[in-house]
XYZ file of C-alpha atoms in Angstrom:
556
model
C 0.000 0.000 0.000
C 2.824 2.404 0.861
C 4.457 1.992 -2.557
C 1.139 2.496 -4.328
C 0.346 5.660 -2.361
C 3.831 7.068 -2.926
C 3.823 6.390 -6.660
C 0.168 6.603 -7.674
C -1.766 8.027 -4.724
C -2.156 11.644 -5.824
C -2.730 10.765 -9.476
C -5.387 8.224 -8.524
C -7.233 10.478 -6.101
C -7.225 13.273 -8.691
C -8.400 11.388 -11.766
C -10.613 8.682 -10.262
C -13.641 11.037 -10.336
C -12.889 11.732 -14.001
C -12.893 7.995 -14.668
C -16.296 7.867 -12.973
C -17.501 10.702 -15.224
C -16.408 8.790 -18.336
C -18.263 5.691 -17.109
C -21.400 7.765 -16.609
C -21.207 8.927 -20.217
C -21.309 5.284 -21.318
C -24.464 4.474 -19.318
C -27.845 5.099 -20.981
C -29.727 8.050 -19.565
C -32.673 5.788 -18.667
C -30.552 3.771 -16.187
C -30.949 6.312 -13.403
C -30.240 3.944 -10.509
C -27.037 2.703 -12.106
C -25.921 6.267 -12.864
C -26.406 7.347 -9.256
C -24.680 4.222 -7.939
C -21.626 4.653 -10.190
C -21.312 8.316 -9.225
C -21.507 7.529 -5.518
C -19.046 4.642 -5.817
C -16.637 6.907 -7.716
C -16.722 9.570 -4.982
C -16.465 7.003 -2.179
C -13.582 5.219 -3.918
C -11.868 8.581 -4.280
C -12.413 9.203 -0.583
C -10.987 5.742 0.146
C -7.788 6.550 -1.754
C -7.696 9.862 0.084
C -7.925 8.094 3.431
C -4.991 5.884 2.394
C -3.014 9.029 1.562
C -3.902 10.612 4.898
C -2.861 7.443 6.744
C 0.512 7.308 4.965
C 1.223 11.029 5.304
C 4.249 11.761 7.517
C 2.821 14.274 9.966
C 6.201 14.723 11.652
C 7.461 16.267 8.402
C 4.264 18.022 7.326
C 6.081 21.068 5.940
C 7.785 19.011 3.185
C 6.113 17.914 -0.024
C 5.174 14.237 0.116
C 4.000 11.628 -2.427
C 5.723 13.730 -5.088
C 5.164 12.780 -8.729
C 7.447 14.476 -11.264
C 7.099 13.425 -14.904
C 7.699 15.033 -18.257
C 4.544 16.597 -19.677
C 5.040 19.457 -22.183
C 8.778 19.462 -22.887
C 8.725 22.332 -25.379
C 7.946 24.783 -22.553
C 9.407 22.638 -19.756
C 6.003 22.257 -18.096
C 5.981 19.096 -16.005
C 3.390 16.868 -14.396
C 4.299 17.572 -10.763
C 2.064 16.783 -7.817
C 2.775 16.919 -4.112
C 1.028 17.240 -0.773
C 2.025 19.162 2.344
C 0.404 20.436 5.515
C -1.240 23.347 3.689
C -3.023 21.414 0.953
C -3.743 18.371 3.153
C -6.810 19.771 4.996
C -8.255 21.201 1.772
C -7.883 17.839 0.042
C -9.668 16.174 2.961
C -12.445 18.790 2.784
C -13.000 18.058 -0.918
C -13.151 14.311 -0.289
C -15.863 14.904 2.319
C -18.068 17.455 0.570
C -18.526 15.890 -2.864
C -19.907 12.488 -1.698
C -22.355 14.348 0.548
C -23.512 16.362 -2.478
C -24.130 13.125 -4.402
C -26.070 11.642 -1.471
C -28.052 14.853 -1.042
C -29.044 14.840 -4.728
C -29.997 11.145 -4.756
C -33.772 11.536 -4.960
C -33.986 15.291 -5.498
C -32.295 16.285 -8.726
C -33.186 19.811 -9.850
C -35.250 20.492 -12.963
C -34.704 19.769 -15.804
C -34.091 16.348 -14.292
C -30.985 14.791 -15.836
C -28.959 12.836 -13.237
C -26.461 11.663 -15.857
C -25.384 15.143 -16.910
C -25.607 16.613 -13.404
C -23.456 13.943 -11.749
C -20.972 13.858 -14.640
C -20.345 17.578 -14.174
C -19.992 17.098 -10.419
C -17.312 14.419 -10.887
C -15.401 16.561 -13.388
C -15.619 19.400 -10.891
C -14.109 17.191 -8.185
C -11.134 16.338 -10.396
C -10.492 20.025 -10.996
C -10.721 20.898 -7.312
C -8.451 18.097 -6.102
C -5.931 18.734 -8.876
C -5.722 22.414 -7.965
C -4.750 21.577 -4.385
C -1.999 19.071 -5.272
C -0.500 20.544 -8.484
C 3.072 21.824 -8.114
C 3.558 23.147 -11.661
C 2.038 26.493 -12.631
C 0.613 25.291 -15.947
C -0.752 22.113 -14.386
C -2.370 24.191 -11.640
C -3.854 26.567 -14.205
C -5.379 23.668 -16.157
C -7.062 22.270 -13.046
C -8.063 25.781 -11.938
C -9.876 26.273 -15.258
C -11.440 22.798 -15.235
C -13.713 23.875 -12.380
C -15.078 26.794 -14.412
C -17.177 24.985 -17.031
C -18.918 22.407 -14.782
C -20.010 25.121 -12.356
C -21.112 27.359 -15.245
C -23.398 24.637 -16.582
C -24.661 23.634 -13.131
C -25.816 27.208 -12.543
C -26.929 27.926 -16.113
C -28.930 24.713 -16.654
C -30.215 23.763 -13.194
C -30.323 27.164 -11.507
C -33.206 29.451 -10.570
C -35.145 31.994 -12.602
C -32.138 34.270 -13.215
C -29.743 31.399 -13.860
C -28.491 32.644 -17.224
C -27.535 36.039 -15.826
C -25.830 34.482 -12.790
C -23.941 31.848 -14.795
C -22.663 34.317 -17.404
C -21.612 36.751 -14.675
C -19.764 33.959 -12.865
C -18.096 32.864 -16.107
C -16.974 36.339 -17.174
C -15.629 37.332 -13.755
C -13.674 34.114 -13.388
C -12.429 34.145 -16.981
C -11.171 37.721 -16.656
C -9.299 36.851 -13.469
C -7.835 33.746 -15.072
C -6.573 35.739 -18.062
C -4.598 38.074 -15.796
C -3.376 35.122 -13.745
C -1.911 33.273 -16.750
C -0.186 36.488 -17.839
C 1.380 36.681 -14.374
C 2.469 33.024 -14.631
C 4.088 33.643 -18.020
C 5.854 36.745 -16.726
C 7.242 34.703 -13.847
C 8.306 31.984 -16.305
C 10.279 34.333 -18.560
C 11.705 36.686 -15.924
C 13.165 34.101 -13.555
C 16.554 32.513 -14.339
C 16.767 29.323 -16.369
C 17.323 25.989 -14.645
C 18.998 22.794 -15.747
C 16.437 20.214 -16.849
C 16.627 16.439 -16.441
C 18.094 16.265 -19.952
C 20.935 18.605 -19.039
C 19.867 21.635 -21.096
C 18.983 25.049 -19.672
C 15.356 26.229 -19.761
C 12.820 28.343 -17.922
C 10.519 26.486 -15.570
C 6.988 26.379 -14.171
C 8.119 24.104 -11.310
C 6.856 25.554 -8.026
C 9.726 24.013 -6.077
C 12.249 25.913 -8.165
C 10.191 29.093 -8.390
C 9.817 29.259 -4.618
C 13.495 30.200 -4.564
C 13.792 31.888 -7.947
C 10.811 34.205 -7.439
C 12.531 36.011 -4.586
C 15.495 36.832 -6.862
C 13.293 39.177 -8.885
C 13.373 42.887 -8.230
C 10.794 44.108 -5.746
C 8.918 46.116 -8.368
C 8.740 43.078 -10.669
C 7.403 40.930 -7.844
C 4.712 43.515 -7.147
C 3.511 43.648 -10.773
C 3.335 39.849 -11.072
C 1.629 39.609 -7.692
C -0.926 42.172 -8.884
C -1.892 39.919 -11.800
C -2.390 36.993 -9.455
C -4.243 39.243 -7.013
C -7.041 39.868 -9.517
C -7.425 36.191 -10.412
C -7.378 34.881 -6.870
C -9.237 37.900 -5.446
C -12.204 37.224 -7.731
C -12.257 33.571 -6.729
C -12.215 34.312 -2.946
C -14.239 36.612 -3.585
C -12.714 39.721 -2.041
C -14.333 43.109 -1.890
C -14.838 44.731 -4.439
C -14.739 41.617 -6.701
C -17.498 39.850 -4.768
C -20.609 40.833 -6.741
C -20.799 37.587 -8.756
C -21.076 35.412 -5.649
C -24.550 36.317 -4.270
C -26.117 35.838 -7.703
C -24.305 32.544 -8.279
C -25.271 31.194 -4.852
C -28.868 32.332 -5.093
C -29.459 30.787 -8.510
C -27.295 27.651 -8.197
C -28.865 24.295 -7.288
C -28.154 23.242 -3.714
C -25.344 20.828 -4.612
C -23.721 23.554 -6.704
C -23.939 26.040 -3.835
C -22.372 23.505 -1.464
C -19.453 22.862 -3.829
C -19.063 26.572 -4.497
C -19.066 27.660 -0.855
C -17.403 24.540 0.512
C -14.455 24.250 -1.854
C -14.290 26.564 -4.873
C -13.932 29.767 -2.862
C -10.924 28.232 -1.104
C -9.039 28.143 -4.405
C -8.655 31.910 -4.076
C -7.188 32.024 -0.578
C -5.147 28.876 -1.277
C -3.778 30.598 -4.380
C -2.725 33.628 -2.352
C -0.981 31.373 0.123
C 0.715 28.984 -2.298
C 1.463 31.362 -5.176
C 1.658 34.680 -3.359
C 3.457 34.236 -0.056
C 5.659 31.395 -1.298
C 6.723 32.976 -4.585
C 6.773 36.714 -3.839
C 7.619 37.397 -0.202
C 8.565 41.049 -0.786
C 5.406 41.719 -2.797
C 3.299 39.989 -0.147
C 4.756 42.190 2.597
C 4.256 45.273 0.422
C 0.642 44.379 -0.384
C -0.312 43.248 3.133
C -1.814 46.581 4.317
C -4.022 46.788 1.208
C -5.128 43.164 1.566
C -5.880 43.661 5.267
C -7.953 46.748 4.439
C -9.933 44.999 1.692
C -10.479 41.916 3.853
C -11.720 44.053 6.756
C -14.080 45.981 4.474
C -15.385 42.667 3.152
C -16.093 41.426 6.684
C -18.041 44.511 7.714
C -19.712 45.113 4.351
C -20.728 41.465 3.943
C -22.213 41.429 7.439
C -24.225 44.625 6.945
C -25.609 43.582 3.560
C -26.413 40.080 4.852
C -28.473 41.604 7.648
C -30.591 43.426 5.042
C -31.464 40.340 2.984
C -35.004 39.003 2.800
C -33.942 35.817 1.001
C -32.357 33.210 3.283
C -30.066 31.798 0.602
C -28.835 35.236 -0.419
C -28.194 36.005 3.258
C -25.908 32.968 3.563
C -24.211 33.979 0.296
C -23.281 37.397 1.684
C -22.158 35.737 4.900
C -19.561 33.922 2.767
C -18.151 37.281 1.678
C -17.734 38.191 5.338
C -16.328 34.841 6.449
C -13.807 34.650 3.614
C -12.670 38.099 4.688
C -11.387 36.480 7.898
C -9.308 34.128 5.749
C -7.795 37.083 3.892
C -6.876 39.158 6.946
C -5.422 36.156 8.756
C -3.346 35.234 5.731
C -1.879 38.712 5.260
C -1.238 39.274 8.934
C 1.907 37.351 7.932
C 2.370 35.649 11.281
C 1.901 32.103 12.519
C -1.322 32.848 14.381
C -3.004 34.572 11.466
C -2.013 32.107 8.745
C -3.014 29.115 10.892
C -6.345 30.800 11.542
C -6.792 31.496 7.847
C -6.261 27.856 6.851
C -8.524 26.620 9.644
C -11.169 29.141 8.635
C -11.042 27.868 5.046
C -11.870 24.372 6.264
C -14.395 25.517 8.872
C -16.214 27.753 6.416
C -16.416 24.886 3.951
C -18.052 22.680 6.584
C -20.443 25.179 8.193
C -21.556 27.060 5.076
C -21.844 23.821 3.115
C -24.051 22.484 5.908
C -26.157 25.658 5.867
C -26.784 25.340 2.131
C -27.748 21.675 2.517
C -30.228 22.640 5.241
C -31.614 25.396 3.039
C -32.026 22.763 0.332
C -34.081 20.663 2.755
C -36.134 23.764 3.548
C -36.761 24.549 -0.125
C -37.933 20.995 -0.820
C -40.667 21.504 1.747
C -41.694 25.126 1.210
C -40.397 25.976 -2.291
C -39.239 29.362 -1.102
C -36.241 31.011 0.554
C -38.173 34.170 1.510
C -37.929 34.717 5.254
C -41.293 36.504 5.345
C -43.066 33.339 4.166
C -41.575 31.214 6.929
C -42.167 31.073 10.670
C -42.784 28.688 13.548
C -40.787 25.862 11.960
C -39.162 24.935 15.283
C -42.489 23.854 16.731
C -43.351 21.394 13.949
C -39.816 20.292 12.960
C -37.693 20.346 16.135
C -34.895 18.119 14.763
C -34.482 20.304 11.686
C -34.512 23.434 13.842
C -32.033 21.941 16.332
C -29.525 20.970 13.644
C -29.950 24.352 11.966
C -29.257 26.023 15.325
C -25.973 24.147 15.808
C -24.759 24.951 12.293
C -25.861 28.574 12.591
C -24.038 29.016 15.917
C -20.920 27.477 14.376
C -21.140 30.054 11.582
C -21.521 32.805 14.186
C -18.313 31.603 15.856
C -19.664 30.286 19.152
C -16.873 28.883 21.376
C -16.983 25.090 21.432
C -17.896 24.874 17.744
C -15.509 24.867 14.806
C -16.184 28.418 13.593
C -14.669 29.933 16.728
C -11.106 28.612 16.409
C -10.317 29.864 12.914
C -11.887 33.274 13.451
C -10.150 33.731 16.801
C -6.693 32.922 15.416
C -7.286 35.102 12.336
C -8.357 38.033 14.511
C -5.480 37.458 16.946
C -2.920 37.430 14.148
C -4.475 40.520 12.580
C -4.529 42.384 15.876
C -0.854 41.621 16.485
C 0.047 43.040 13.067
C -2.654 45.683 12.509
C -4.472 46.459 15.788
C -7.028 48.853 14.303
C -8.024 46.427 11.545
C -8.232 43.611 14.100
C -10.623 45.618 16.279
C -12.816 46.622 13.325
C -12.907 43.067 11.988
C -14.068 41.834 15.404
C -17.330 43.678 14.827
C -17.875 41.245 11.956
C -18.437 38.513 14.544
C -21.122 40.667 16.180
C -22.734 41.324 12.796
C -22.768 37.578 12.056
C -24.644 36.963 15.297
C -27.043 39.762 14.407
C -28.071 38.660 10.928
C -28.115 34.908 11.570
C -29.983 35.032 14.887
C -32.469 37.548 13.494
C -33.099 35.376 10.449
C -33.491 32.322 12.697
C -35.976 34.138 14.903
C -38.176 35.112 11.945
C -37.996 31.749 10.171
C -38.091 29.275 13.067
C -39.736 30.973 16.046
C -43.342 31.991 16.552
C -46.547 30.173 15.717
C -46.604 28.209 12.448
C -49.375 29.221 10.070
C -50.595 27.927 6.720
C -48.123 25.645 4.961
C -45.606 26.137 7.767
C -47.921 24.253 10.141
C -47.463 21.112 8.022
C -43.682 21.473 7.679
C -42.286 17.895 7.898
C -39.237 17.152 10.005
C -36.024 15.629 8.607
C -36.123 12.105 7.221
C -33.569 9.481 8.240
C -31.618 9.865 4.972
C -31.446 13.630 5.490
C -30.215 13.187 9.053
C -27.485 10.845 7.831
C -26.229 13.537 5.421
C -25.850 15.935 8.346
C -24.198 13.508 10.796
C -20.582 13.838 9.527
C -20.894 17.612 9.228
C -22.285 18.052 12.735
C -19.646 15.656 14.068
C -16.832 17.708 12.541
C -18.378 20.994 13.693
C -18.336 19.787 17.311
C -15.042 17.870 17.203
C -13.050 20.667 15.567
C -14.542 23.152 18.006
C -13.802 21.127 21.127
C -10.458 19.631 20.081
C -8.769 21.572 17.226
C -5.241 20.550 18.271
C -4.804 17.680 15.751
C -5.673 20.018 12.891
C -3.436 22.843 14.111
C -0.523 20.455 14.652
C -0.739 19.332 11.001
C -0.840 22.888 9.687
C 1.720 24.571 11.932
C 4.995 23.192 10.489
C 4.192 24.465 6.989
C 3.084 27.825 8.375
C 6.307 28.209 10.324
C 8.284 27.592 7.138
C 6.344 30.362 5.382
C 6.878 32.860 8.192
C 10.581 32.019 8.514
C 10.955 32.375 4.741
C 9.335 35.824 4.843
C 11.624 36.955 7.664
C 14.720 35.680 5.897
C 13.968 36.908 2.382
C 12.411 40.304 3.062
C 14.954 42.792 4.419
C 13.739 44.400 7.614
C 10.588 42.293 7.929
C 9.816 40.877 11.354
C 6.696 38.788 11.784
C 4.536 40.173 14.612
C 3.378 37.649 17.171
C 6.376 35.297 16.986
C 8.561 37.083 19.522
C 10.959 38.263 16.838
C 11.058 34.792 15.377
C 12.610 33.251 18.501
C 10.078 30.419 18.571
C 10.996 29.325 15.057
C 13.935 26.956 14.876
C 16.016 28.193 11.894
C 17.821 24.870 11.525
C 14.562 22.925 11.419
C 13.093 25.430 8.988
C 16.087 25.189 6.661
C 15.991 21.395 6.780
C 12.274 21.390 6.001
C 12.751 23.718 3.034
C 15.597 21.596 1.735
C 13.505 18.436 2.045
C 10.605 20.101 0.235
C 12.895 21.374 -2.516
C 14.501 17.972 -3.062
C 11.312 15.946 -2.837
C 11.049 15.491 -6.579
C 13.843 12.951 -6.810
C 16.989 12.786 -8.913
C 15.491 14.490 -11.947
C 14.644 17.641 -10.032
C 15.929 20.671 -11.913
C 18.863 22.647 -10.570
C 19.258 26.412 -10.657
C 21.173 27.968 -13.496
C 24.271 28.703 -11.478
C 24.200 25.445 -9.506
C 23.166 27.107 -6.277
C 19.604 25.714 -6.350
C 17.951 29.098 -6.142
C 20.241 31.102 -3.896
C 18.901 34.452 -2.852
C 20.961 36.543 -5.218
C 19.708 40.041 -5.646
C 18.057 40.308 -2.263
C-alpha cells in the first residue's frame, strides 16, 4: 500500500472522479439507478484513496512535499506533471473528499429540474477532479489547467439547473472568473520568462513552471517586478475568494445555483482563491506579499463589515448565507496577510471551517426549499415547533457560523483576529465587529424563520427524514469535534506555516513577523531542513538552478 500511495496516490485520487464521469457517459440516460450508484461509488472510492493518503502522510514532516510525482509533460515549454502534498493542501484535500460524496447523497432523490442525473453527476465528478488537482499541483501550468477545469462544470450547473435568473448568474460567474484567469496566466508567463533558467533532467537550460524551483527563484526578482506579477495573481485569486470589491458575482451565483452547486461553491471553490494567495503569493513573492499586506488587510476588513451589513438586510435566506460567505472569507484574507503564525493558521482553519459550516447551511436550506419551495424569510415562521430536529440541527450549524466557542467556527476566526490584531491592531478591532454582525443577521433570520406560531403551509412542515439526518451527521460531528479539540488540525498545519513565516523573515529585508517574539520560537535549523527536504522531494530528476546554487537568494 505504501508503494502504491507514494507512486500513484495523488494521481489516482485526482483522476478517479474523471474515470467515474467517463463511465457515466457510457451508461444510458434511462438507467438512473445505475448512474447514481456509479457516481456515488466513484466519490467514495476517491475518498478511500484519500484516506490511504492521509494514513501514509508523515505528519512529523508536514512542511515538506510528500507523495511527489514528477514526470515530463510538455517538454517544449518545460512544463511538467508535478504533484505533491504538504500540511497546507492536506486539509483542503480532505475537505473536498468529504463534501462531494455528501452532495451526491443529497441529490440522490432530489435532482433539480430539468431532471438529468447523468449530466448533473458527470459535471460534479469533473468538478471534483479540478478541485483536487488544484490543491496538489506543483507546476504552474498544471495548476492553471485544473483551476480552469472547475469553471465549465459550475457554469453549466448554474446555467442549466439554476433558478429563474440562472443565465444572468452563470454568465456573470463565467466572465468574472475568466477575466481573473486571463490576468493570472499572464502573471504566470511573466514569472516563467523573468526568472533565471534551470537545468532540466536532460541537461539543457530552460525556464521552468516548477513551483519548487520558483519558490526560490521568485525572490530573486526585483521588488517592483514581484509587485507587478503579484498584482496579476491578485485579480485572479481575489475574484475567486471573492474579495471586496470583486465579490458581486457570488450572491447571484449562490442564489441561482442548485443546492449541490452552492455547497461545492461555498465549501471548496472559494478556497481556491485564498489557497492561491498562500501557495502562489506568499511562497513565490515574499517582498510583494509584505508590500501588499496593508491593502489586503484593508480589503479583507471591508469585506467582513460590508458582507455582514448587507447580509443583515437580505429578505432571502439563501442570499443572506451567500453574503455571509463574503464576510467569512474576509477572515481568511486578513489572517493570511497578517503574515504571522497565528493569522495564517487561523486562515487555513477558517477555510476548512467555512467549507463545513456554510456547506451544511446550504444543505439545510435545500431541505427547507424541498418543503416550502421558497427562501423568503417573510413566508416562513414557527418551523421549530413542527420540525424540532431540523430546527435543532440548523441552530448548531448557525451558531458554528456565528463563531460560538466550542464549535468549529470559533477557532479559525479567533486565530485570524489574533494574528491581525498583532500586526494591525485597528483592523483587528474593526474586523471583530464582523463577529457581532454575524450573530445579528443569523440570529435575526433564525428568529423570523423558526420561532413563533406556524401558520398555513408552515404548520405542516415535515421534520427531517432518516436519509437527510445521515447527510448531516458527519458535518455536525466535525463541527463539534473541531470546536472542542482543534489541536490535531493545528498540529498538522503549523509546520508548513512556520516555514512560510521564517521564509518571509529571511527573504524580506527588515521584515519581522509580529506575534512570533521576533522569530525566537521558530527553529532556523529545522526550517532550513524542512525547506531543503521540500525542494529535493522530486527525486533525482529535479531541476537545478542555473548557477548550480539551487535558487540562492541573489539580488536580495
